[in-house]
Short mmCIF file of C-alpha atoms in Angstrom, two decimals:
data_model
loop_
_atom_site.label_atom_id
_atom_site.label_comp_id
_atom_site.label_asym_id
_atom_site.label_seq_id
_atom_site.Cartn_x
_atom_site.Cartn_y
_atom_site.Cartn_z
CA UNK A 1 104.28 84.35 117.98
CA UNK A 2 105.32 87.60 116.76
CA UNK A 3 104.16 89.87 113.73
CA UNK A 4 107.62 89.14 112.71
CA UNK A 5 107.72 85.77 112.57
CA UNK A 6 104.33 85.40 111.25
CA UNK A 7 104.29 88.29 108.55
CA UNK A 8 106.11 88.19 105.40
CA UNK A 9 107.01 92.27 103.84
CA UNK A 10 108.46 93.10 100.43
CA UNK A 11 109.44 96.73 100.17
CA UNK A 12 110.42 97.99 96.46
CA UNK A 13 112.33 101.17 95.44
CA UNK A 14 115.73 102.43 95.56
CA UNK A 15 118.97 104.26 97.02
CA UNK A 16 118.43 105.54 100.68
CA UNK A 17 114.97 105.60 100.75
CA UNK A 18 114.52 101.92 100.71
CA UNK A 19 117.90 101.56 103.01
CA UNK A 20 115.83 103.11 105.31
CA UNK A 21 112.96 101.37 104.88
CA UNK A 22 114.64 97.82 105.02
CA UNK A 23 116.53 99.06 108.48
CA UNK A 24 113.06 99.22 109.88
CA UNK A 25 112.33 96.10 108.73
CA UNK A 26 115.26 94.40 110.72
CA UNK A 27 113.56 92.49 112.54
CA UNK A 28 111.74 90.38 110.17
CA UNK A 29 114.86 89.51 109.24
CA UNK A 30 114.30 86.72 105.98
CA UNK A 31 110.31 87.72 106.44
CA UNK A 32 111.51 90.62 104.93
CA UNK A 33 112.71 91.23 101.11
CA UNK A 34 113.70 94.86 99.42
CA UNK A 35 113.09 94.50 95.47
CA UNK A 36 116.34 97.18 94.50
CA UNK A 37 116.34 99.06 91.40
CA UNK A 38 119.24 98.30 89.08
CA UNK A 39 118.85 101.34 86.70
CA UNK A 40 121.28 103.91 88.13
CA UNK A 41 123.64 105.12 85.33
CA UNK A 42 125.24 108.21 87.57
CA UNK A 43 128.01 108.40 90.19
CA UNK A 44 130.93 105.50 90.57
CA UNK A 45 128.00 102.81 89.55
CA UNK A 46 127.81 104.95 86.27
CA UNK A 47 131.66 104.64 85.62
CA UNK A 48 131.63 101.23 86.26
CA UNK A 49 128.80 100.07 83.64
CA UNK A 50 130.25 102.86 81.04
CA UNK A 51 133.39 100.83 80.97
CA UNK A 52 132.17 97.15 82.60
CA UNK A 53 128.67 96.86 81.53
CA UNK A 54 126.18 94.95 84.08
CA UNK A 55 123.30 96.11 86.12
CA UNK A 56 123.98 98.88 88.69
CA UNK A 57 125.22 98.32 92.05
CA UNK A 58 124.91 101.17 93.84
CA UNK A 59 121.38 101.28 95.13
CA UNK A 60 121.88 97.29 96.33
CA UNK A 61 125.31 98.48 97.96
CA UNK A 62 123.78 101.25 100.05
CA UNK A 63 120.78 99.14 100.76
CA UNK A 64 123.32 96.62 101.93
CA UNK A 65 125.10 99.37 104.31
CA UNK A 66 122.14 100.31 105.89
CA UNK A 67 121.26 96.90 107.21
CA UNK A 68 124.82 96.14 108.58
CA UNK A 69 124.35 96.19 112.55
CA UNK A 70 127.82 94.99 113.74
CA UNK A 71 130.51 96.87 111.54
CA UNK A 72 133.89 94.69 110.69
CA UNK A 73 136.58 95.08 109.05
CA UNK A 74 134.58 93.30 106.18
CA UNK A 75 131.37 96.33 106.84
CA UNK A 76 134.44 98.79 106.26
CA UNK A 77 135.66 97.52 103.53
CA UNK A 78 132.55 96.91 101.51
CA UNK A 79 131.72 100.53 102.07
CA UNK A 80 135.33 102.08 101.71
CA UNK A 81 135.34 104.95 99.29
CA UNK A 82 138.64 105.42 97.04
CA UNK A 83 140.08 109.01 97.37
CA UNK A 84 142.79 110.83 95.49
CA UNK A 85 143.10 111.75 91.44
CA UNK A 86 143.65 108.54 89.48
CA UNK A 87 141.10 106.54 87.75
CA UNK A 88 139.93 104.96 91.49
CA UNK A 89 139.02 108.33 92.62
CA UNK A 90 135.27 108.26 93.89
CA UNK A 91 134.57 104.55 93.51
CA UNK A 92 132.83 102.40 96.13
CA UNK A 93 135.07 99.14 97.02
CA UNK A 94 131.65 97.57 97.72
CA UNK A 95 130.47 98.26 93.92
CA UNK A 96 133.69 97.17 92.29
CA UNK A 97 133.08 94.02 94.88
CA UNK A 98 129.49 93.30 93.33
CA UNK A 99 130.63 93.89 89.66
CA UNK A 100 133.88 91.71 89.67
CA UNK A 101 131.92 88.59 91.26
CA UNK A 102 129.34 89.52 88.31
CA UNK A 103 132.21 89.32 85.97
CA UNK A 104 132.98 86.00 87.67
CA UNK A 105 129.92 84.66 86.19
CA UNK A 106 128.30 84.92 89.62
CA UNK A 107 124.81 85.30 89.02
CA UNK A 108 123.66 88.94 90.54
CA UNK A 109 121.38 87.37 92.97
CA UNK A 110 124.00 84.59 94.20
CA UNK A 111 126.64 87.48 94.71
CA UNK A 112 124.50 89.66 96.56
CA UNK A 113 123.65 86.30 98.82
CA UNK A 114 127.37 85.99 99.05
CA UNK A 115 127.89 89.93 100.32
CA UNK A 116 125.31 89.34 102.67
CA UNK A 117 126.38 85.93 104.27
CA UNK A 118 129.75 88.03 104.86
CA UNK A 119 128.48 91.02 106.68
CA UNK A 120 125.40 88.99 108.67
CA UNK A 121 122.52 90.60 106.67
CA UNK A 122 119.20 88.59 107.13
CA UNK A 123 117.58 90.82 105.28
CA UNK A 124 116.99 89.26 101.70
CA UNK A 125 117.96 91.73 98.84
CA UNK A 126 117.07 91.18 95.30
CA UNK A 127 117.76 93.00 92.43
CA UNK A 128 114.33 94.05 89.98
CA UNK A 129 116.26 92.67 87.13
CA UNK A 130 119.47 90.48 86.48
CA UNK A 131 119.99 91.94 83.12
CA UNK A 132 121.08 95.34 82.66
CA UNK A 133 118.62 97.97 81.63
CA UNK A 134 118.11 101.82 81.55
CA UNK A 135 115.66 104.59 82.29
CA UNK A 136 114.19 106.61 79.21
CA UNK A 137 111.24 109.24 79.74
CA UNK A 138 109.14 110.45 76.95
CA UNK A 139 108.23 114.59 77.84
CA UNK A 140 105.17 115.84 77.41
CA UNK A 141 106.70 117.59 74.41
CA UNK A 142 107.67 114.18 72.52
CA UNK A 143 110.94 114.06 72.98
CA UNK A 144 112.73 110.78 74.55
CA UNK A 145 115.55 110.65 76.99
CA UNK A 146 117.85 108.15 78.31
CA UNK A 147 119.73 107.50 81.75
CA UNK A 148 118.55 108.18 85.18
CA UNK A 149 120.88 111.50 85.83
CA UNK A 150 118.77 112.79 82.73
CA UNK A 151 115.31 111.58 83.33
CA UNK A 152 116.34 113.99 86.74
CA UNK A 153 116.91 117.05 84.86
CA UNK A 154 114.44 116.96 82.17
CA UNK A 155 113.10 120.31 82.38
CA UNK A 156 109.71 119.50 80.82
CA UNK A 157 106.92 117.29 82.87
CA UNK A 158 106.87 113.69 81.43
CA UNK A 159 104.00 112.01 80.27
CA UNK A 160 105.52 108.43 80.08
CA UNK A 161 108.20 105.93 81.79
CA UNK A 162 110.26 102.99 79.60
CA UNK A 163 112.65 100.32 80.20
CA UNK A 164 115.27 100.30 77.23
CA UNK A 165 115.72 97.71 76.95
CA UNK A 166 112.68 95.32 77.82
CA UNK A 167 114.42 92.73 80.62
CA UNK A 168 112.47 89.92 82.21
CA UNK A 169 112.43 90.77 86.06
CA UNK A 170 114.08 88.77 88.78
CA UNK A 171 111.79 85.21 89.60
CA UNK A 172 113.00 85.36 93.24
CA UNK A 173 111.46 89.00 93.85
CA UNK A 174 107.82 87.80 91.84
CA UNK A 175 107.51 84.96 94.39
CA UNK A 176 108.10 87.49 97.25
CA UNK A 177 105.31 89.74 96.23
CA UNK A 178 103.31 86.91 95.50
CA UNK A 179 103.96 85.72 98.82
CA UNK A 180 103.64 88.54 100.86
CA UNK A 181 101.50 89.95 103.59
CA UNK A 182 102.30 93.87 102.88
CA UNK A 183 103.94 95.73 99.74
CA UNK A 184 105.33 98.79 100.46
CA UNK A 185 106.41 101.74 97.73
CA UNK A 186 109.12 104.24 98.85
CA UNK A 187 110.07 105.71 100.36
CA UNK A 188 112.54 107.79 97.84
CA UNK A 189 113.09 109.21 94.31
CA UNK A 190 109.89 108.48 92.76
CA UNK A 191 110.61 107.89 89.19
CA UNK A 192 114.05 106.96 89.50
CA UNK A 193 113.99 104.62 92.86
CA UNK A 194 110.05 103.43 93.49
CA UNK A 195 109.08 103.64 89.50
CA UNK A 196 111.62 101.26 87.73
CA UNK A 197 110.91 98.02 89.36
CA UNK A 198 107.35 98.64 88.56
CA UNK A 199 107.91 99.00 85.00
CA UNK A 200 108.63 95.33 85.05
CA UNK A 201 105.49 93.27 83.69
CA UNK A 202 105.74 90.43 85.98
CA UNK A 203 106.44 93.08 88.89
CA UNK A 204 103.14 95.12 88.35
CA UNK A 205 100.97 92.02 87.78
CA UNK A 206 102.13 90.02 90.73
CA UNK A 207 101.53 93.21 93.15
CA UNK A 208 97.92 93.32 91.09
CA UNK A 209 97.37 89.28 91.47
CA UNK A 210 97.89 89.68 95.57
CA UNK A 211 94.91 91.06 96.66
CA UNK A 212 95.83 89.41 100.23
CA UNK A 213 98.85 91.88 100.81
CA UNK A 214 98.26 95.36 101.45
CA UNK A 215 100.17 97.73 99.71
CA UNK A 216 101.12 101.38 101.16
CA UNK A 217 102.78 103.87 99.86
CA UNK A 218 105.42 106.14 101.48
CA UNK A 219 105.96 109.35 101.21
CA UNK A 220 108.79 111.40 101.27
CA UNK A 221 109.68 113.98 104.38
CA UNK A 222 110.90 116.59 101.87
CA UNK A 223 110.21 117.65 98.16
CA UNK A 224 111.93 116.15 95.15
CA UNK A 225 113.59 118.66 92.61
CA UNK A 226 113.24 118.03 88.84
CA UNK A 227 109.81 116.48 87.08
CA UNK A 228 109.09 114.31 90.16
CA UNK A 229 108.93 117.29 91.99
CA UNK A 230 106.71 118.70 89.99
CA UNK A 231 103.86 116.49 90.25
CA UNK A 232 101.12 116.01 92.68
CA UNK A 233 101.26 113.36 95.54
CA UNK A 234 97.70 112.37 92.95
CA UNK A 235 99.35 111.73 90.14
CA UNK A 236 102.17 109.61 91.86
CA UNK A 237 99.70 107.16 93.17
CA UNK A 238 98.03 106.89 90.10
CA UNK A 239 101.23 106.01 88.09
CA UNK A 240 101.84 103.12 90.46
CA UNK A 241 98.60 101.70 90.98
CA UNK A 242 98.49 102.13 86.32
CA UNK A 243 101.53 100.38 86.80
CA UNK A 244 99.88 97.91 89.04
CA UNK A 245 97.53 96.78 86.62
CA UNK A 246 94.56 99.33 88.67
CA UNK A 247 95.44 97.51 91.99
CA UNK A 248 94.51 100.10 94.46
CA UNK A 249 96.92 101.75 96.94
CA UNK A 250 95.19 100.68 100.05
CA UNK A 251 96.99 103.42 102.58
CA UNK A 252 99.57 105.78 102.19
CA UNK A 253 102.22 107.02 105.16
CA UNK A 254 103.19 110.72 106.08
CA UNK A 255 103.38 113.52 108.29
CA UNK A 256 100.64 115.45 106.46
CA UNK A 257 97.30 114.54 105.01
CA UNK A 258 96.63 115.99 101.83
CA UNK A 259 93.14 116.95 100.75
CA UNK A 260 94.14 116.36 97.14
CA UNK A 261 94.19 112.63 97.84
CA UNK A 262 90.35 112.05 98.74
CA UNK A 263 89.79 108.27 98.16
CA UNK A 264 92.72 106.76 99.44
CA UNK A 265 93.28 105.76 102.99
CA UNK A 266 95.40 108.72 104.43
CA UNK A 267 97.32 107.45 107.51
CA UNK A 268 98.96 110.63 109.40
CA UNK A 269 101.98 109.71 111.62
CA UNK A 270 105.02 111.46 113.15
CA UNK A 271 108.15 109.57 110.41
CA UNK A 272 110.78 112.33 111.15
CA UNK A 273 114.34 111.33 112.56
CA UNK A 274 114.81 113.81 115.88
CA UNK A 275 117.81 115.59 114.54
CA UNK A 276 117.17 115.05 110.35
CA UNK A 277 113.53 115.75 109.66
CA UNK A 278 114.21 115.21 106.19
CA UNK A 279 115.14 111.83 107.16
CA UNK A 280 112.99 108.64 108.08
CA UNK A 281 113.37 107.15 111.60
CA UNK A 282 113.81 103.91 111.56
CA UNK A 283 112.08 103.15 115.35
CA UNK A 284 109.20 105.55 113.76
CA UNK A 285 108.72 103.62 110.51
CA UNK A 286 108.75 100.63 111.89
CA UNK A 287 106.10 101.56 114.50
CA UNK A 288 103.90 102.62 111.67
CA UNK A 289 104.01 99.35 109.29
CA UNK A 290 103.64 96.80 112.61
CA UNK A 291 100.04 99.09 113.69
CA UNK A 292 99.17 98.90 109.71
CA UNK A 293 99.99 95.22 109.67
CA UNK A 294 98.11 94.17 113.02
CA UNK A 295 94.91 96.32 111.63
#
């Protein structure tokens, strides 16, 4: 019996960060879920809930594309990008997919299960929420803003994270944390990819309620621009584990240990793709999480 067949992984966050993440977690296959933000408001996934409404698609889309290991005609066509200068200029087929079998009454979950079946991802993929909701960040100044693209280019440091509006989060990704053997945070945007889902009630007391899992955090191989940036690798871990209800972080990845993070388990190992060392390896990550999950 394998760690991958005994060992069940939940990995939460956003965008390519958490495709990468879920890549390396392949081989689990089912054993292994990725919790996806749904709060993206920029790009074609911004067009598309300006003028359709719904959760966004675009971080469960490129999750999706990261975990497709025989490409089709079907792979192509879920990630085909619309070129030229009408209205369908810059939009992902794959999105447009997602939202019209939403539109179709599909419930998010069911037509991400559907995508899936079609391009022979094991992988399960759940969205934080069903219902659509949006990022708003208080500054340290007192003044609110709304939408992920701002919360990126607030020029003052926040002191506060919101959900507008409230939204129950998705039953299927509570059970996973509740059921799992590891939680991982991040890799990726950290209060746009790895902070949303954690906003979620149910999401921060479920990770707090599983004291059986550990939960790592991941950090990234290059610095963030805009008020993530601007914080300490400290202060990030204390956001999630305030988020988590106090549940300690019980060991965080990366290249570098930190003396500013005295407390937490530090684990140093080499994450860097060969020819992108801004970029995760996949054979790397994976190496890391199967010698955390055997200690």
């Amino acid at each position: 019996m394998t760690l991958y067949s005994q060992r069940k992984i939940v990995a939460i966050g956003g965008g390519h960060g958490l495709g990468r993440m879920l890549a390396a977690l392949n081989d689990f296959g089912s054993n292994a879920t990725g919790i996806i933000t749904t709060t993206d408001n920029g790009g074609s996934t911004g067009r598309i809930r300006h003028c359709q409404g719904g959760i966004a698609w675009g971080d469960t889309r490129n999750c999706i594309n990261q975990l497709i290991t025989d490409p089709s005609i079907s792979s192509m066509m879920f990630e085909y990008r619309f070129k030229g200068a009408g209205e369908l200029n810059g939009h992902n087929l794959g999105n447009l997919m997602l939202t019209a079998l939403d539109n179709l009454s599909v419930r998010p979950l069911d037509a991400i299960n559907l995508i899936r079946n079609m391009l022979k991802v094991d992988v399960n993929i759940v969205p934080m929420s069903e219902h659509p909701s949006d990022l708003k960040a208080l500054s340290k100044e007192g003044k609110w803003v709304t939408g992920e693209t701002s919360v990126d280019e607030m020029e003052a440091d926040l002191q506060r994270l919101d959900l507008d509006p409230e939204v129950p989060a998705t039953k299927e990704g509570v059970q996973a944390i509740e059921q799992a053997d590891m939680i991982i945070l991040g890799p990726g945007s950290f209060l746009t990819s790895i902070m949303p889902p954690l906003l979620l009630p149910e999401v921060g007391r479920a990770i707090a309620q599983n004291q059986h899992a550990k939960l790592v955090f991941i950090e990234n191989l290059s610095p963030e621009y805009g008020p993530a940036g601007r914080m300490s690798l400290r202060e990030k871990l204390e956001w999630c584990e305030r988020a988590c209800q106090g549940r300690k972080i019980d060991a965080i990845l990366g290249e570098q240990n930190q003396a500013e993070v005295d407390g937490w388990n530090y684990v140093t190992s080499d994450l860097a793709s060969p020819n992108r060392d801004w970029r995760h390896d996949r054979q790397k990550l994976q190496q890391a999480i199967l010698t955390l999950l055997a200690e």
